[in-house]
């Protein structure tokens, strides 16, 4: 196997005290906006909403425009309706710029968020949905003019669907809405990655992406990413040729204005149980690099690089196996790094409790190499539920404590 690397950052947090002594004598306060830097490792700070009572679920999902703006979803605040908080990067850290909300009668606003430059897409459960689509979803689009964010559009499927907005990705004037489909007469239908394009003041659905020679599972398009003329769509329950549900990822490319299915990526050991299950549970793409998260009992990720017209498997990133048996991994790509985040597992018995973690893997002109990084245990099982990697920061969401952790690398 290719060499494995371990730029490692582990993070955990309790509701009040985030690190060290449970009495708080030497720990990091999860409620503090700026924790004391650790001179021995990366500088740690924390983010939370300006209103303390709105922390519930803060950090459940996150996205950044890779320039200066971070959006954080809090699905349980306020009043379990949900909100999205926008932070602007300053020389001394992140400052809250705006709070975005949806319909006061809707639920679970900001279960999914995405951002590109001055456009943010946020998922929302529709109020008053029919009995057959009680969890029907839609997407609210916000745009920024100056320092002010305003709602610009609402995106809906042709038929009410609980699978709509299963994932989101934004780039410029394009929004990709993952739609895992709906059930009609006991049949799974309408699964697609839906491409909306801004035309004037309106967002119009211009493409519906499904793979050729493959049947989408109920998990199709629960992970999507866009970069340039390419879109990658994950289906972590897609079946292998031997009919084993191991997962796949599909790459679509735009040629002459039309999107076409170009490549299907599958796990290397897709016919061997229990190896390589949930391949495609998360995806990230930047330029000619693609990262696909996989939950084969332990959280892992696969890196693919594109040369000529082919995607070549480069390396499997295998974090510390203390994260085995935890929630599905989240992946993010920075300029020369990849983060594999693995939310932990809470348990009344400390012996079986697993702390959430964010693992950074780096590369250079000479290839992938091990670069040891500081380990910062902080007792937070939900850390890693969302992850963002910028040019110089690792950002992890810990929604159970309503905290976002920021490491200056």
CSV table of C-alpha atoms in Angstrom, one decimal:
chain,number,residue,atom,x,y,z
A,1,UNK,CA,0.0,0.0,0.0
A,2,UNK,CA,1.1,3.5,-0.6
A,3,UNK,CA,2.7,5.4,2.4
A,4,UNK,CA,0.3,6.7,4.9
A,5,UNK,CA,0.6,10.0,6.6
A,6,UNK,CA,-0.7,11.4,9.8
A,7,UNK,CA,-0.9,15.2,10.1
A,8,UNK,CA,-3.2,14.5,13.0
A,9,UNK,CA,-5.6,16.8,14.9
A,10,UNK,CA,-8.0,15.2,17.4
A,11,UNK,CA,-10.8,17.2,18.9
A,12,UNK,CA,-13.5,16.5,21.5
A,13,UNK,CA,-15.7,18.7,23.7
A,14,UNK,CA,-18.2,18.6,26.4
A,15,UNK,CA,-21.0,21.2,26.7
A,16,UNK,CA,-19.1,23.4,29.1
A,17,UNK,CA,-15.5,22.4,29.4
A,18,UNK,CA,-13.8,21.4,26.2
A,19,UNK,CA,-10.4,20.2,27.2
A,20,UNK,CA,-8.2,19.0,30.1
A,21,UNK,CA,-9.4,18.9,33.7
A,22,UNK,CA,-13.1,18.2,34.0
A,23,UNK,CA,-13.3,20.9,36.6
A,24,UNK,CA,-12.1,23.4,34.0
A,25,UNK,CA,-8.7,24.2,35.6
A,26,UNK,CA,-6.7,23.6,32.5
A,27,UNK,CA,-9.2,23.2,29.7
A,28,UNK,CA,-10.5,25.1,26.8
A,29,UNK,CA,-13.9,26.6,27.4
A,30,UNK,CA,-16.3,25.5,24.7
A,31,UNK,CA,-18.3,28.7,25.2
A,32,UNK,CA,-15.4,31.0,24.7
A,33,UNK,CA,-15.0,32.7,21.3
A,34,UNK,CA,-11.2,32.6,21.7
A,35,UNK,CA,-9.5,29.9,23.7
A,36,UNK,CA,-5.9,30.3,24.8
A,37,UNK,CA,-3.4,29.3,22.1
A,38,UNK,CA,-1.3,26.2,22.6
A,39,UNK,CA,2.3,27.2,22.2
A,40,UNK,CA,3.2,23.6,21.4
A,41,UNK,CA,0.9,23.2,18.5
A,42,UNK,CA,-1.5,24.9,16.1
A,43,UNK,CA,-3.3,28.0,17.5
A,44,UNK,CA,-6.8,27.0,18.6
A,45,UNK,CA,-9.9,29.3,18.6
A,46,UNK,CA,-13.6,28.6,18.8
A,47,UNK,CA,-16.7,30.1,17.2
A,48,UNK,CA,-20.3,30.3,18.4
A,49,UNK,CA,-23.3,32.4,17.6
A,50,UNK,CA,-23.4,35.9,19.1
A,51,UNK,CA,-26.6,34.8,21.0
A,52,UNK,CA,-25.6,32.1,23.5
A,53,UNK,CA,-29.1,30.6,23.5
A,54,UNK,CA,-28.8,29.8,19.8
A,55,UNK,CA,-25.9,27.3,20.1
A,56,UNK,CA,-28.0,24.2,19.8
A,57,UNK,CA,-26.9,22.2,16.8
A,58,UNK,CA,-24.4,24.9,15.8
A,59,UNK,CA,-21.7,23.3,13.6
A,60,UNK,CA,-23.9,20.5,12.2
A,61,UNK,CA,-22.9,21.6,8.7
A,62,UNK,CA,-20.4,24.1,7.3
A,63,UNK,CA,-19.0,25.5,4.0
A,64,UNK,CA,-16.5,28.1,3.0
A,65,UNK,CA,-15.9,30.1,-0.3
A,66,UNK,CA,-12.2,29.6,0.2
A,67,UNK,CA,-11.7,33.3,0.3
A,68,UNK,CA,-13.1,35.1,3.4
A,69,UNK,CA,-16.5,33.7,4.3
A,70,UNK,CA,-17.7,30.8,6.3
A,71,UNK,CA,-21.3,29.6,6.7
A,72,UNK,CA,-22.3,27.4,9.7
A,73,UNK,CA,-25.6,25.7,10.0
A,74,UNK,CA,-27.4,25.3,13.3
A,75,UNK,CA,-30.4,23.0,12.7
A,76,UNK,CA,-31.8,23.3,16.2
A,77,UNK,CA,-31.6,27.0,16.8
A,78,UNK,CA,-33.6,29.0,17.5
A,79,UNK,CA,-36.6,26.9,18.7
A,80,UNK,CA,-35.5,23.9,16.6
A,81,UNK,CA,-36.3,25.9,13.4
A,82,UNK,CA,-32.7,26.4,12.4
A,83,UNK,CA,-30.5,29.2,11.2
A,84,UNK,CA,-27.3,29.7,9.1
A,85,UNK,CA,-24.6,32.0,10.5
A,86,UNK,CA,-22.2,33.8,8.2
A,87,UNK,CA,-18.7,34.6,9.4
A,88,UNK,CA,-16.2,36.9,7.7
A,89,UNK,CA,-12.5,36.4,8.1
A,90,UNK,CA,-10.5,39.2,9.7
A,91,UNK,CA,-6.8,39.5,10.5
A,92,UNK,CA,-7.5,38.4,14.1
A,93,UNK,CA,-10.1,35.7,13.4
A,94,UNK,CA,-13.7,35.2,12.3
A,95,UNK,CA,-16.5,37.7,13.0
A,96,UNK,CA,-20.2,37.0,12.6
A,97,UNK,CA,-21.5,39.0,9.7
A,98,UNK,CA,-25.1,37.8,9.3
A,99,UNK,CA,-27.7,35.3,10.5
A,100,UNK,CA,-29.9,33.7,7.8
A,101,UNK,CA,-33.3,32.3,8.5
A,102,UNK,CA,-36.1,30.7,6.6
A,103,UNK,CA,-39.8,30.3,7.0
A,104,UNK,CA,-40.8,30.6,10.7
A,105,UNK,CA,-43.2,27.7,10.3
A,106,UNK,CA,-40.6,25.4,8.6
A,107,UNK,CA,-38.2,23.0,10.4
A,108,UNK,CA,-34.6,22.0,10.1
A,109,UNK,CA,-33.4,25.0,8.2
A,110,UNK,CA,-29.6,24.6,7.4
A,111,UNK,CA,-29.3,20.9,7.5
A,112,UNK,CA,-27.2,21.4,4.3
A,113,UNK,CA,-25.3,24.6,3.3
A,114,UNK,CA,-23.1,25.6,0.5
A,115,UNK,CA,-21.3,28.8,-0.6
A,116,UNK,CA,-19.5,30.2,-3.5
A,117,UNK,CA,-18.2,33.8,-3.5
A,118,UNK,CA,-21.4,35.8,-2.7
A,119,UNK,CA,-24.0,33.1,-3.0
A,120,UNK,CA,-25.2,30.8,-0.3
A,121,UNK,CA,-27.7,27.8,-0.7
A,122,UNK,CA,-29.5,26.5,2.4
A,123,UNK,CA,-31.8,23.5,2.7
A,124,UNK,CA,-35.2,23.7,4.5
A,125,UNK,CA,-38.1,21.4,5.2
A,126,UNK,CA,-41.2,22.7,3.7
A,127,UNK,CA,-44.2,23.6,6.0
A,128,UNK,CA,-47.6,22.1,5.3
A,129,UNK,CA,-46.2,19.2,3.2
A,130,UNK,CA,-48.6,16.5,2.1
A,131,UNK,CA,-48.9,13.2,3.9
A,132,UNK,CA,-47.0,11.5,1.1
A,133,UNK,CA,-44.1,13.9,1.3
A,134,UNK,CA,-44.2,14.9,5.0
A,135,UNK,CA,-40.5,15.8,4.9
A,136,UNK,CA,-40.5,17.5,1.6
A,137,UNK,CA,-37.5,19.8,1.1
A,138,UNK,CA,-36.5,23.0,-0.7
A,139,UNK,CA,-33.5,25.3,-1.0
A,140,UNK,CA,-33.3,29.0,-0.2
A,141,UNK,CA,-30.7,31.0,-2.1
A,142,UNK,CA,-29.1,34.1,-0.5
A,143,UNK,CA,-26.8,36.6,-2.3
A,144,UNK,CA,-24.6,39.3,-0.8
A,145,UNK,CA,-24.4,42.9,-1.9
A,146,UNK,CA,-21.8,44.8,0.0
A,147,UNK,CA,-22.2,43.5,3.5
A,148,UNK,CA,-25.9,42.6,3.3
A,149,UNK,CA,-27.3,39.2,2.6
A,150,UNK,CA,-30.7,39.0,1.0
A,151,UNK,CA,-32.9,36.0,-0.1
A,152,UNK,CA,-32.8,35.7,-3.9
A,153,UNK,CA,-34.7,32.6,-4.8
A,154,UNK,CA,-36.4,29.4,-3.6
A,155,UNK,CA,-35.6,26.1,-5.4
A,156,UNK,CA,-38.1,23.3,-5.4
A,157,UNK,CA,-38.4,19.9,-7.2
A,158,UNK,CA,-41.2,19.4,-9.7
A,159,UNK,CA,-42.9,17.1,-7.2
A,160,UNK,CA,-42.6,17.4,-3.4
A,161,UNK,CA,-39.7,15.1,-2.3
A,162,UNK,CA,-38.0,14.3,0.9
A,163,UNK,CA,-34.8,13.5,-1.0
A,164,UNK,CA,-34.5,17.0,-2.5
A,165,UNK,CA,-31.5,18.9,-1.0
A,166,UNK,CA,-29.9,15.8,0.3
A,167,UNK,CA,-26.7,17.6,-0.5
A,168,UNK,CA,-25.7,21.0,-2.0
A,169,UNK,CA,-22.8,22.5,-3.9
A,170,UNK,CA,-22.4,26.0,-5.4
A,171,UNK,CA,-20.0,27.5,-7.9
A,172,UNK,CA,-20.5,30.9,-9.4
A,173,UNK,CA,-23.9,30.9,-11.2
A,174,UNK,CA,-24.4,27.2,-10.7
A,175,UNK,CA,-26.1,25.3,-7.8
A,176,UNK,CA,-26.0,21.5,-7.7
A,177,UNK,CA,-28.9,20.1,-5.6
A,178,UNK,CA,-28.5,16.4,-4.7
A,179,UNK,CA,-31.9,14.7,-4.8
A,180,UNK,CA,-31.9,11.2,-3.5
A,181,UNK,CA,-35.4,10.7,-4.9
A,182,UNK,CA,-38.8,9.7,-3.5
A,183,UNK,CA,-41.0,6.6,-3.2
A,184,UNK,CA,-44.0,6.2,-5.5
A,185,UNK,CA,-46.1,3.0,-5.4
A,186,UNK,CA,-43.2,1.3,-3.5
A,187,UNK,CA,-40.8,2.3,-6.3
A,188,UNK,CA,-37.7,4.6,-5.9
A,189,UNK,CA,-37.9,7.3,-8.5
A,190,UNK,CA,-36.6,10.8,-9.4
A,191,UNK,CA,-33.1,10.5,-7.9
A,192,UNK,CA,-30.8,12.9,-9.7
A,193,UNK,CA,-28.2,15.6,-9.2
A,194,UNK,CA,-30.1,18.7,-10.3
A,195,UNK,CA,-28.1,21.6,-11.8
A,196,UNK,CA,-29.7,25.0,-11.4
A,197,UNK,CA,-28.2,28.0,-13.4
A,198,UNK,CA,-28.7,31.7,-12.6
A,199,UNK,CA,-30.2,33.5,-15.5
A,200,UNK,CA,-30.9,37.1,-14.7
A,201,UNK,CA,-32.7,37.1,-11.3
A,202,UNK,CA,-34.0,33.5,-11.7
A,203,UNK,CA,-32.5,30.1,-11.0
A,204,UNK,CA,-33.5,27.6,-13.7
A,205,UNK,CA,-33.0,23.8,-13.6
A,206,UNK,CA,-31.0,23.1,-16.7
A,207,UNK,CA,-29.8,19.5,-16.1
A,208,UNK,CA,-30.7,16.4,-14.2
A,209,UNK,CA,-27.7,14.1,-13.8
A,210,UNK,CA,-28.0,10.3,-13.5
A,211,UNK,CA,-25.4,7.7,-14.4
A,212,UNK,CA,-25.5,5.7,-17.5
A,213,UNK,CA,-25.8,1.9,-17.1
A,214,UNK,CA,-26.4,2.2,-13.4
A,215,UNK,CA,-29.5,2.4,-11.2
A,216,UNK,CA,-29.3,5.1,-8.5
A,217,UNK,CA,-29.9,3.8,-5.0
A,218,UNK,CA,-31.8,5.6,-2.2
A,219,UNK,CA,-28.4,7.2,-1.3
A,220,UNK,CA,-27.7,8.6,-4.8
A,221,UNK,CA,-26.6,12.3,-4.7
A,222,UNK,CA,-26.4,12.4,-0.9
A,223,UNK,CA,-22.9,13.9,-1.6
A,224,UNK,CA,-22.1,16.2,-4.5
A,225,UNK,CA,-19.2,18.6,-5.4
A,226,UNK,CA,-18.5,20.9,-8.3
A,227,UNK,CA,-15.3,22.4,-9.7
A,228,UNK,CA,-15.1,24.0,-13.1
A,229,UNK,CA,-16.6,21.8,-15.8
A,230,UNK,CA,-16.9,18.7,-13.5
A,231,UNK,CA,-19.5,17.5,-11.0
A,232,UNK,CA,-18.9,14.4,-8.8
A,233,UNK,CA,-21.9,12.6,-7.3
A,234,UNK,CA,-21.6,10.0,-4.5
A,235,UNK,CA,-23.9,7.0,-4.1
A,236,UNK,CA,-22.7,5.2,-1.0
A,237,UNK,CA,-25.3,2.3,-1.4
A,238,UNK,CA,-24.7,1.7,-5.1
A,239,UNK,CA,-24.3,-2.0,-5.8
A,240,UNK,CA,-21.3,-3.8,-7.3
A,241,UNK,CA,-21.4,-6.2,-10.2
A,242,UNK,CA,-21.9,-9.0,-7.6
A,243,UNK,CA,-24.8,-7.1,-6.2
A,244,UNK,CA,-23.0,-6.0,-3.0
A,245,UNK,CA,-24.0,-2.5,-1.7
A,246,UNK,CA,-20.5,-1.0,-1.5
A,247,UNK,CA,-20.9,2.4,-3.1
A,248,UNK,CA,-19.7,4.3,-6.1
A,249,UNK,CA,-19.0,7.8,-7.3
A,250,UNK,CA,-19.8,9.3,-10.7
A,251,UNK,CA,-18.0,12.1,-12.5
A,252,UNK,CA,-19.9,14.2,-14.9
A,253,UNK,CA,-18.3,16.7,-17.3
A,254,UNK,CA,-19.7,19.6,-19.3
A,255,UNK,CA,-18.9,19.6,-23.0
A,256,UNK,CA,-20.6,22.0,-25.4
A,257,UNK,CA,-23.0,23.1,-22.7
A,258,UNK,CA,-24.2,19.6,-21.9
A,259,UNK,CA,-23.4,17.5,-18.9
A,260,UNK,CA,-22.4,13.9,-19.6
A,261,UNK,CA,-21.5,11.0,-17.4
A,262,UNK,CA,-17.8,10.3,-18.0
A,263,UNK,CA,-16.3,8.2,-15.2
A,264,UNK,CA,-17.5,5.7,-12.6
A,265,UNK,CA,-15.2,5.2,-9.6
A,266,UNK,CA,-15.6,2.2,-7.3
A,267,UNK,CA,-13.8,0.8,-4.3
A,268,UNK,CA,-10.8,-1.5,-4.9
A,269,UNK,CA,-12.2,-4.4,-2.9
A,270,UNK,CA,-15.9,-3.9,-3.7
A,271,UNK,CA,-16.7,-7.6,-3.8
A,272,UNK,CA,-15.1,-8.5,-0.5
A,273,UNK,CA,-17.3,-8.0,2.6
A,274,UNK,CA,-16.8,-6.2,5.0
A,275,UNK,CA,-14.3,-4.2,3.1
A,276,UNK,CA,-15.1,-0.9,1.2
A,277,UNK,CA,-18.7,-0.2,2.2
A,278,UNK,CA,-20.2,3.2,1.9
A,279,UNK,CA,-17.7,4.4,-0.7
A,280,UNK,CA,-18.9,7.8,-1.8
A,281,UNK,CA,-20.5,8.8,1.5
A,282,UNK,CA,-18.7,12.2,1.1
A,283,UNK,CA,-16.9,13.8,-1.8
A,284,UNK,CA,-14.7,16.8,-2.4
A,285,UNK,CA,-13.0,18.1,-5.6
A,286,UNK,CA,-10.4,20.8,-6.4
A,287,UNK,CA,-9.0,21.0,-9.9
A,288,UNK,CA,-7.6,17.7,-10.9
A,289,UNK,CA,-7.8,16.1,-7.4
A,290,UNK,CA,-10.8,14.2,-6.1
A,291,UNK,CA,-11.3,12.8,-2.6
A,292,UNK,CA,-14.0,10.2,-1.8
A,293,UNK,CA,-14.9,9.3,1.8
A,294,UNK,CA,-15.5,5.7,2.7
A,295,UNK,CA,-16.9,4.1,5.9
A,296,UNK,CA,-15.6,0.5,5.7
A,297,UNK,CA,-16.0,0.0,9.5
A,298,UNK,CA,-13.2,2.5,9.9
A,299,UNK,CA,-13.2,6.0,8.4
A,300,UNK,CA,-11.0,6.3,5.3
A,301,UNK,CA,-10.7,8.3,2.2
A,302,UNK,CA,-9.4,7.8,-1.3
A,303,UNK,CA,-7.4,10.3,-3.4
A,304,UNK,CA,-7.7,10.4,-7.2
A,305,UNK,CA,-5.7,12.6,-9.5
A,306,UNK,CA,-6.7,13.3,-13.1
A,307,UNK,CA,-4.1,12.9,-15.8
A,308,UNK,CA,-5.1,13.3,-19.4
A,309,UNK,CA,-8.7,12.0,-19.4
A,310,UNK,CA,-8.3,9.4,-16.6
A,311,UNK,CA,-8.8,9.4,-12.9
A,312,UNK,CA,-6.0,7.5,-11.2
A,313,UNK,CA,-6.2,6.2,-7.7
A,314,UNK,CA,-3.2,7.7,-5.8
A,315,UNK,CA,-3.5,6.7,-2.1
A,316,UNK,CA,-5.9,5.5,0.6
A,317,UNK,CA,-5.8,7.9,3.6
A,318,UNK,CA,-6.2,5.8,6.7
A,319,UNK,CA,-6.5,7.7,9.9
A,320,UNK,CA,-5.9,6.4,13.4
A,321,UNK,CA,-8.1,3.4,14.0
A,322,UNK,CA,-9.4,4.9,17.2
A,323,UNK,CA,-12.2,6.2,14.9
A,324,UNK,CA,-13.4,2.8,13.9
A,325,UNK,CA,-17.1,2.2,14.5
A,326,UNK,CA,-17.9,5.9,14.4
A,327,UNK,CA,-20.1,8.0,12.1
A,328,UNK,CA,-19.4,8.4,8.4
A,329,UNK,CA,-16.3,10.5,7.5
A,330,UNK,CA,-16.4,14.0,6.0
A,331,UNK,CA,-13.7,15.1,3.6
A,332,UNK,CA,-12.4,18.5,2.5
A,333,UNK,CA,-9.6,19.6,0.2
A,334,UNK,CA,-7.3,22.5,0.8
A,335,UNK,CA,-4.6,23.8,-1.5
A,336,UNK,CA,-2.1,21.1,-0.7
A,337,UNK,CA,-3.8,19.1,2.0
A,338,UNK,CA,-6.8,16.9,2.6
A,339,UNK,CA,-8.8,16.5,5.8
A,340,UNK,CA,-10.7,13.4,6.8
A,341,UNK,CA,-13.0,14.1,9.7
A,342,UNK,CA,-14.5,11.3,11.7
A,343,UNK,CA,-17.3,12.1,14.2
A,344,UNK,CA,-17.1,10.1,17.4
A,345,UNK,CA,-19.5,7.9,19.3
A,346,UNK,CA,-21.1,8.9,22.6
A,347,UNK,CA,-21.6,6.1,25.2
A,348,UNK,CA,-22.5,6.1,28.9
A,349,UNK,CA,-19.6,3.7,29.4
A,350,UNK,CA,-16.4,5.7,29.1
A,351,UNK,CA,-14.6,2.6,27.8
A,352,UNK,CA,-16.7,2.6,24.6
A,353,UNK,CA,-16.7,6.4,24.0
A,354,UNK,CA,-14.9,7.5,20.9
A,355,UNK,CA,-13.8,11.1,20.4
A,356,UNK,CA,-14.4,12.9,17.2
A,357,UNK,CA,-11.4,13.8,15.1
A,358,UNK,CA,-10.0,15.7,12.1
A,359,UNK,CA,-7.0,14.2,10.4
A,360,UNK,CA,-4.9,16.3,8.0
A,361,UNK,CA,-2.9,14.7,5.3
A,362,UNK,CA,-0.4,16.7,3.3
A,363,UNK,CA,1.5,16.4,0.0
A,364,UNK,CA,4.4,18.1,-1.7
A,365,UNK,CA,6.2,18.1,-5.0
A,366,UNK,CA,7.9,14.9,-3.9
A,367,UNK,CA,4.6,13.1,-3.2
A,368,UNK,CA,2.6,12.2,-0.1
A,369,UNK,CA,4.8,12.2,3.0
A,370,UNK,CA,4.2,11.9,6.7
A,371,UNK,CA,4.3,15.2,8.6
A,372,UNK,CA,3.5,14.8,12.3
A,373,UNK,CA,1.1,17.3,13.7
A,374,UNK,CA,0.1,18.1,17.3
A,375,UNK,CA,-2.6,16.0,18.9
A,376,UNK,CA,-5.3,18.0,20.8
A,377,UNK,CA,-7.7,15.7,22.6
A,378,UNK,CA,-10.7,17.8,23.8
A,379,UNK,CA,-13.5,15.2,24.7
A,380,UNK,CA,-16.0,16.0,21.9
A,381,UNK,CA,-17.8,13.0,20.4
A,382,UNK,CA,-19.6,15.2,17.8
A,383,UNK,CA,-16.5,17.0,16.5
A,384,UNK,CA,-16.0,16.3,12.9
A,385,UNK,CA,-19.7,16.3,12.0
A,386,UNK,CA,-18.7,18.9,9.5
A,387,UNK,CA,-15.2,19.9,8.3
A,388,UNK,CA,-13.6,22.7,6.3
A,389,UNK,CA,-10.0,23.0,5.3
A,390,UNK,CA,-8.8,26.4,4.1
A,391,UNK,CA,-5.3,27.5,3.0
A,392,UNK,CA,-4.2,27.8,6.6
A,393,UNK,CA,-7.0,26.6,8.9
A,394,UNK,CA,-8.7,23.4,9.9
A,395,UNK,CA,-12.3,24.0,11.0
A,396,UNK,CA,-14.4,21.3,12.6
A,397,UNK,CA,-18.0,21.5,13.8
A,398,UNK,CA,-19.1,19.9,17.1
A,399,UNK,CA,-22.9,20.4,17.1
A,400,UNK,CA,-23.6,18.5,20.4
A,401,UNK,CA,-21.9,21.3,22.2
A,402,UNK,CA,-22.7,24.0,19.7
A,403,UNK,CA,-19.1,24.8,19.0
A,404,UNK,CA,-16.9,25.2,15.9
A,405,UNK,CA,-13.2,24.7,16.5
A,406,UNK,CA,-10.6,26.5,14.3
A,407,UNK,CA,-7.0,25.5,14.2
A,408,UNK,CA,-4.5,27.9,12.6
A,409,UNK,CA,-2.0,25.6,10.9
